[in-house]
Amino acid sequence: MPPEDDSRLVALFDAHGRSVWRYVVHLTGDPAGADDIVQETLLRAWRSPRILAQEPESTRSWMFTVARNLVIDEARSARRRPEFGVADLPDAGIADGTDALFESLLVEEALAALDYEHRAVIVHAYYGGCSIAEVARRLGIPDGTVKSRLHYGLRSLRLALQEKGVTR
């Protein structure tokens, strides 16, 4: 920091430090906290070359505004919000079948949106637990066709579920 900045910062403190400190004490009621706010205000003035370039008399409103914003920021910070302890923890949610029911309804609707060939392959493979060869034998189609329909059917199923808001 150049020596002229030192002198301008000292001049700012001499001209406005006490009045800004009184203003902050008036806002917060905390003299020790007011010292920190005034120090931070002067630090911000030091970091702003245009403020230090002005005459100390013309920066009074800027310093008051910065100090007020710092007080507001401090009041809003998490450090100022007390935590309240509770004697009993809230009850844990009871696992029921509601989520599974809604998921199965979504999958059922999405499967209904597929054409028959894709739906049949997916149902046999995933719900019937059949291998590719078993699905091919049951449906009377080649193994490669089963694989292809399974691939494109799952892709269509994923798109149908995304349209319903399922993102997994």
PDB file of C-alpha atoms in Angstrom:
ATOM      1  CA  MET A   1       0.000   0.000   0.000  1.00  0.00           C
ATOM      2  CA  PRO A   2       1.513   3.329  -1.029  1.00  0.00           C
ATOM      3  CA  PRO A   3       2.161   5.867   1.746  1.00  0.00           C
ATOM      4  CA  GLU A   4      -0.480   8.244   0.359  1.00  0.00           C
ATOM      5  CA  ASP A   5      -3.072   5.453   0.739  1.00  0.00           C
ATOM      6  CA  ASP A   6      -1.960   5.026   4.356  1.00  0.00           C
ATOM      7  CA  SER A   7      -2.528   8.693   5.010  1.00  0.00           C
ATOM      8  CA  ARG A   8      -5.896   8.680   3.221  1.00  0.00           C
ATOM      9  CA  LEU A   9      -7.038   5.635   5.236  1.00  0.00           C
ATOM     10  CA  VAL A  10      -5.965   7.326   8.473  1.00  0.00           C
ATOM     11  CA  ALA A  11      -7.794  10.465   7.342  1.00  0.00           C
ATOM     12  CA  LEU A  12     -10.928   8.392   6.631  1.00  0.00           C
ATOM     13  CA  PHE A  13     -10.794   6.864  10.094  1.00  0.00           C
ATOM     14  CA  ASP A  14     -10.162  10.222  11.750  1.00  0.00           C
ATOM     15  CA  ALA A  15     -13.013  11.869   9.836  1.00  0.00           C
ATOM     16  CA  HIS A  16     -15.623   9.112  10.066  1.00  0.00           C
ATOM     17  CA  GLY A  17     -14.493   6.289  12.374  1.00  0.00           C
ATOM     18  CA  ARG A  18     -16.210   7.515  15.548  1.00  0.00           C
ATOM     19  CA  SER A  19     -19.477   8.456  13.829  1.00  0.00           C
ATOM     20  CA  VAL A  20     -19.645   5.131  11.960  1.00  0.00           C
ATOM     21  CA  TRP A  21     -18.879   3.311  15.231  1.00  0.00           C
ATOM     22  CA  ARG A  22     -21.718   5.168  17.035  1.00  0.00           C
ATOM     23  CA  TYR A  23     -24.071   4.408  14.150  1.00  0.00           C
ATOM     24  CA  VAL A  24     -23.252   0.687  14.300  1.00  0.00           C
ATOM     25  CA  VAL A  25     -23.632   0.617  18.107  1.00  0.00           C
ATOM     26  CA  HIS A  26     -27.018   2.306  17.637  1.00  0.00           C
ATOM     27  CA  LEU A  27     -28.027  -0.418  15.145  1.00  0.00           C
ATOM     28  CA  THR A  28     -26.670  -3.413  17.053  1.00  0.00           C
ATOM     29  CA  GLY A  29     -26.261  -2.402  20.690  1.00  0.00           C
ATOM     30  CA  ASP A  30     -22.893  -4.182  20.643  1.00  0.00           C
ATOM     31  CA  PRO A  31     -19.783  -1.979  21.095  1.00  0.00           C
ATOM     32  CA  ALA A  32     -17.356  -4.878  20.517  1.00  0.00           C
ATOM     33  CA  GLY A  33     -19.139  -5.893  17.341  1.00  0.00           C
ATOM     34  CA  ALA A  34     -19.142  -2.270  16.223  1.00  0.00           C
ATOM     35  CA  ASP A  35     -15.330  -2.269  16.301  1.00  0.00           C
ATOM     36  CA  ASP A  36     -15.301  -5.227  13.903  1.00  0.00           C
ATOM     37  CA  ILE A  37     -17.811  -3.583  11.560  1.00  0.00           C
ATOM     38  CA  VAL A  38     -15.830  -0.314  11.459  1.00  0.00           C
ATOM     39  CA  GLN A  39     -12.642  -2.256  10.791  1.00  0.00           C
ATOM     40  CA  GLU A  40     -14.284  -4.177   7.937  1.00  0.00           C
ATOM     41  CA  THR A  41     -15.711  -0.928   6.537  1.00  0.00           C
ATOM     42  CA  LEU A  42     -12.248   0.633   6.486  1.00  0.00           C
ATOM     43  CA  LEU A  43     -10.817  -2.526   4.933  1.00  0.00           C
ATOM     44  CA  ARG A  44     -13.358  -2.311   2.120  1.00  0.00           C
ATOM     45  CA  ALA A  45     -12.509   1.352   1.636  1.00  0.00           C
ATOM     46  CA  TRP A  46      -8.837   0.401   1.424  1.00  0.00           C
ATOM     47  CA  ARG A  47      -9.669  -2.228  -1.220  1.00  0.00           C
ATOM     48  CA  SER A  48     -11.630   0.323  -3.292  1.00  0.00           C
ATOM     49  CA  PRO A  49      -9.157   2.661  -4.978  1.00  0.00           C
ATOM     50  CA  ARG A  50     -11.903   5.059  -6.078  1.00  0.00           C
ATOM     51  CA  ILE A  51     -12.957   5.532  -2.436  1.00  0.00           C
ATOM     52  CA  LEU A  52      -9.409   6.266  -1.309  1.00  0.00           C
ATOM     53  CA  ALA A  53      -8.994   8.643  -4.252  1.00  0.00           C
ATOM     54  CA  GLN A  54     -11.893  10.777  -3.010  1.00  0.00           C
ATOM     55  CA  GLU A  55     -11.585  13.322  -0.299  1.00  0.00           C
ATOM     56  CA  PRO A  56     -12.432  11.841   3.130  1.00  0.00           C
ATOM     57  CA  GLU A  57     -15.366  14.215   3.546  1.00  0.00           C
ATOM     58  CA  SER A  58     -17.133  12.890   0.440  1.00  0.00           C
ATOM     59  CA  THR A  59     -17.076   9.224   1.489  1.00  0.00           C
ATOM     60  CA  ARG A  60     -19.218   9.482   4.613  1.00  0.00           C
ATOM     61  CA  SER A  61     -22.439   8.158   3.045  1.00  0.00           C
ATOM     62  CA  TRP A  62     -20.531   5.296   1.387  1.00  0.00           C
ATOM     63  CA  MET A  63     -19.061   4.254   4.747  1.00  0.00           C
ATOM     64  CA  PHE A  64     -22.448   4.400   6.474  1.00  0.00           C
ATOM     65  CA  THR A  65     -24.007   2.305   3.691  1.00  0.00           C
ATOM     66  CA  VAL A  66     -21.229  -0.301   3.863  1.00  0.00           C
ATOM     67  CA  ALA A  67     -21.483  -0.450   7.666  1.00  0.00           C
ATOM     68  CA  ARG A  68     -25.272  -0.867   7.522  1.00  0.00           C
ATOM     69  CA  ASN A  69     -24.947  -3.666   4.920  1.00  0.00           C
ATOM     70  CA  LEU A  70     -22.376  -5.417   7.083  1.00  0.00           C
ATOM     71  CA  VAL A  71     -24.717  -5.227  10.083  1.00  0.00           C
ATOM     72  CA  ILE A  72     -27.528  -6.693   7.979  1.00  0.00           C
ATOM     73  CA  ASP A  73     -25.261  -9.464   6.655  1.00  0.00           C
ATOM     74  CA  GLU A  74     -24.183 -10.321  10.192  1.00  0.00           C
ATOM     75  CA  ALA A  75     -27.794 -10.425  11.414  1.00  0.00           C
ATOM     76  CA  ARG A  76     -28.747 -12.756   8.568  1.00  0.00           C
ATOM     77  CA  SER A  77     -25.773 -15.066   8.966  1.00  0.00           C
ATOM     78  CA  ALA A  78     -26.107 -18.542  10.429  1.00  0.00           C
ATOM     79  CA  ARG A  79     -23.926 -17.546  13.385  1.00  0.00           C
ATOM     80  CA  ARG A  80     -26.739 -15.346  14.652  1.00  0.00           C
ATOM     81  CA  ARG A  81     -29.461 -17.967  14.396  1.00  0.00           C
ATOM     82  CA  PRO A  82     -29.694 -20.012  17.550  1.00  0.00           C
ATOM     83  CA  GLU A  83     -30.290 -23.718  17.412  1.00  0.00           C
ATOM     84  CA  PHE A  84     -33.045 -25.067  19.586  1.00  0.00           C
ATOM     85  CA  GLY A  85     -32.539 -28.499  21.044  1.00  0.00           C
ATOM     86  CA  VAL A  86     -35.437 -30.876  21.394  1.00  0.00           C
ATOM     87  CA  ALA A  87     -35.885 -33.595  23.964  1.00  0.00           C
ATOM     88  CA  ASP A  88     -37.324 -36.175  21.564  1.00  0.00           C
ATOM     89  CA  LEU A  89     -36.411 -36.796  17.973  1.00  0.00           C
ATOM     90  CA  PRO A  90     -39.264 -36.839  15.485  1.00  0.00           C
ATOM     91  CA  ASP A  91     -40.648 -40.227  14.609  1.00  0.00           C
ATOM     92  CA  ALA A  92     -38.973 -41.921  11.691  1.00  0.00           C
ATOM     93  CA  GLY A  93     -41.184 -42.514   8.715  1.00  0.00           C
ATOM     94  CA  ILE A  94     -42.798 -45.910   8.588  1.00  0.00           C
ATOM     95  CA  ALA A  95     -41.858 -47.857   5.507  1.00  0.00           C
ATOM     96  CA  ASP A  96     -45.007 -48.845   3.740  1.00  0.00           C
ATOM     97  CA  GLY A  97     -45.769 -49.918   0.203  1.00  0.00           C
ATOM     98  CA  THR A  98     -46.960 -46.532  -1.023  1.00  0.00           C
ATOM     99  CA  ASP A  99     -43.823 -45.634  -2.967  1.00  0.00           C
ATOM    100  CA  ALA A 100     -43.599 -49.091  -4.489  1.00  0.00           C
ATOM    101  CA  LEU A 101     -47.266 -48.901  -5.498  1.00  0.00           C
ATOM    102  CA  PHE A 102     -46.819 -45.550  -7.230  1.00  0.00           C
ATOM    103  CA  GLU A 103     -43.668 -46.764  -8.993  1.00  0.00           C
ATOM    104  CA  SER A 104     -45.430 -49.888 -10.224  1.00  0.00           C
ATOM    105  CA  LEU A 105     -48.340 -47.785 -11.516  1.00  0.00           C
ATOM    106  CA  LEU A 106     -45.907 -45.511 -13.367  1.00  0.00           C
ATOM    107  CA  VAL A 107     -44.099 -48.468 -14.921  1.00  0.00           C
ATOM    108  CA  GLU A 108     -47.423 -50.082 -15.866  1.00  0.00           C
ATOM    109  CA  GLU A 109     -48.580 -46.908 -17.631  1.00  0.00           C
ATOM    110  CA  ALA A 110     -45.229 -46.539 -19.385  1.00  0.00           C
ATOM    111  CA  LEU A 111     -45.322 -50.185 -20.514  1.00  0.00           C
ATOM    112  CA  ALA A 112     -48.843 -49.676 -21.863  1.00  0.00           C
ATOM    113  CA  ALA A 113     -47.489 -46.862 -24.046  1.00  0.00           C
ATOM    114  CA  LEU A 114     -45.079 -49.287 -25.818  1.00  0.00           C
ATOM    115  CA  ASP A 115     -46.053 -51.290 -28.857  1.00  0.00           C
ATOM    116  CA  TYR A 116     -46.898 -54.967 -28.347  1.00  0.00           C
ATOM    117  CA  GLU A 117     -43.609 -56.444 -29.637  1.00  0.00           C
ATOM    118  CA  HIS A 118     -41.425 -54.366 -27.322  1.00  0.00           C
ATOM    119  CA  ARG A 119     -43.742 -54.792 -24.345  1.00  0.00           C
ATOM    120  CA  ALA A 120     -43.912 -58.590 -24.759  1.00  0.00           C
ATOM    121  CA  VAL A 121     -40.119 -58.959 -24.845  1.00  0.00           C
ATOM    122  CA  ILE A 122     -39.644 -56.737 -21.763  1.00  0.00           C
ATOM    123  CA  VAL A 123     -42.379 -58.492 -19.786  1.00  0.00           C
ATOM    124  CA  HIS A 124     -41.019 -61.969 -20.570  1.00  0.00           C
ATOM    125  CA  ALA A 125     -37.391 -60.994 -19.871  1.00  0.00           C
ATOM    126  CA  TYR A 126     -37.789 -58.837 -16.780  1.00  0.00           C
ATOM    127  CA  TYR A 127     -41.051 -59.909 -15.176  1.00  0.00           C
ATOM    128  CA  GLY A 128     -40.982 -63.519 -16.345  1.00  0.00           C
ATOM    129  CA  GLY A 129     -37.283 -63.958 -15.611  1.00  0.00           C
ATOM    130  CA  CYS A 130     -36.677 -65.611 -18.960  1.00  0.00           C
ATOM    131  CA  SER A 131     -33.362 -65.699 -20.795  1.00  0.00           C
ATOM    132  CA  ILE A 132     -32.989 -64.383 -24.338  1.00  0.00           C
ATOM    133  CA  ALA A 133     -33.272 -67.916 -25.725  1.00  0.00           C
ATOM    134  CA  GLU A 134     -36.422 -68.643 -23.679  1.00  0.00           C
ATOM    135  CA  VAL A 135     -38.084 -65.390 -24.782  1.00  0.00           C
ATOM    136  CA  ALA A 136     -37.214 -66.218 -28.407  1.00  0.00           C
ATOM    137  CA  ARG A 137     -38.676 -69.717 -28.056  1.00  0.00           C
ATOM    138  CA  ARG A 138     -41.886 -68.496 -26.348  1.00  0.00           C
ATOM    139  CA  LEU A 139     -42.500 -65.709 -28.864  1.00  0.00           C
ATOM    140  CA  GLY A 140     -41.311 -67.691 -31.873  1.00  0.00           C
ATOM    141  CA  ILE A 141     -38.733 -65.127 -33.008  1.00  0.00           C
ATOM    142  CA  PRO A 142     -34.936 -65.239 -33.456  1.00  0.00           C
ATOM    143  CA  ASP A 143     -32.560 -64.432 -30.571  1.00  0.00           C
ATOM    144  CA  GLY A 144     -31.202 -61.356 -32.381  1.00  0.00           C
ATOM    145  CA  THR A 145     -34.721 -59.980 -32.765  1.00  0.00           C
ATOM    146  CA  VAL A 146     -35.302 -60.443 -29.012  1.00  0.00           C
ATOM    147  CA  LYS A 147     -32.093 -58.537 -28.255  1.00  0.00           C
ATOM    148  CA  SER A 148     -32.994 -55.743 -30.662  1.00  0.00           C
ATOM    149  CA  ARG A 149     -36.564 -55.412 -29.376  1.00  0.00           C
ATOM    150  CA  LEU A 150     -35.299 -55.499 -25.805  1.00  0.00           C
ATOM    151  CA  HIS A 151     -32.813 -52.714 -26.519  1.00  0.00           C
ATOM    152  CA  TYR A 152     -35.288 -50.437 -28.301  1.00  0.00           C
ATOM    153  CA  GLY A 153     -38.124 -51.324 -25.936  1.00  0.00           C
ATOM    154  CA  LEU A 154     -36.075 -50.344 -22.876  1.00  0.00           C
ATOM    155  CA  ARG A 155     -35.086 -47.122 -24.584  1.00  0.00           C
ATOM    156  CA  SER A 156     -38.741 -46.322 -25.311  1.00  0.00           C
ATOM    157  CA  LEU A 157     -39.679 -47.276 -21.758  1.00  0.00           C
ATOM    158  CA  ARG A 158     -37.031 -44.911 -20.364  1.00  0.00           C
ATOM    159  CA  LEU A 159     -38.379 -42.065 -22.532  1.00  0.00           C
ATOM    160  CA  ALA A 160     -41.955 -42.816 -21.475  1.00  0.00           C
ATOM    161  CA  LEU A 161     -40.948 -42.717 -17.821  1.00  0.00           C
ATOM    162  CA  GLN A 162     -39.055 -39.450 -18.315  1.00  0.00           C
ATOM    163  CA  GLU A 163     -42.194 -37.935 -19.848  1.00  0.00           C
ATOM    164  CA  LYS A 164     -44.002 -38.890 -16.636  1.00  0.00           C
ATOM    165  CA  GLY A 165     -41.381 -37.127 -14.529  1.00  0.00           C
ATOM    166  CA  VAL A 166     -39.266 -40.104 -13.479  1.00  0.00           C
ATOM    167  CA  THR A 167     -35.620 -39.038 -13.744  1.00  0.00           C
ATOM    168  CA  ARG A 168     -33.758 -42.167 -12.670  1.00  0.00           C
TER     169      ARG A 168
END
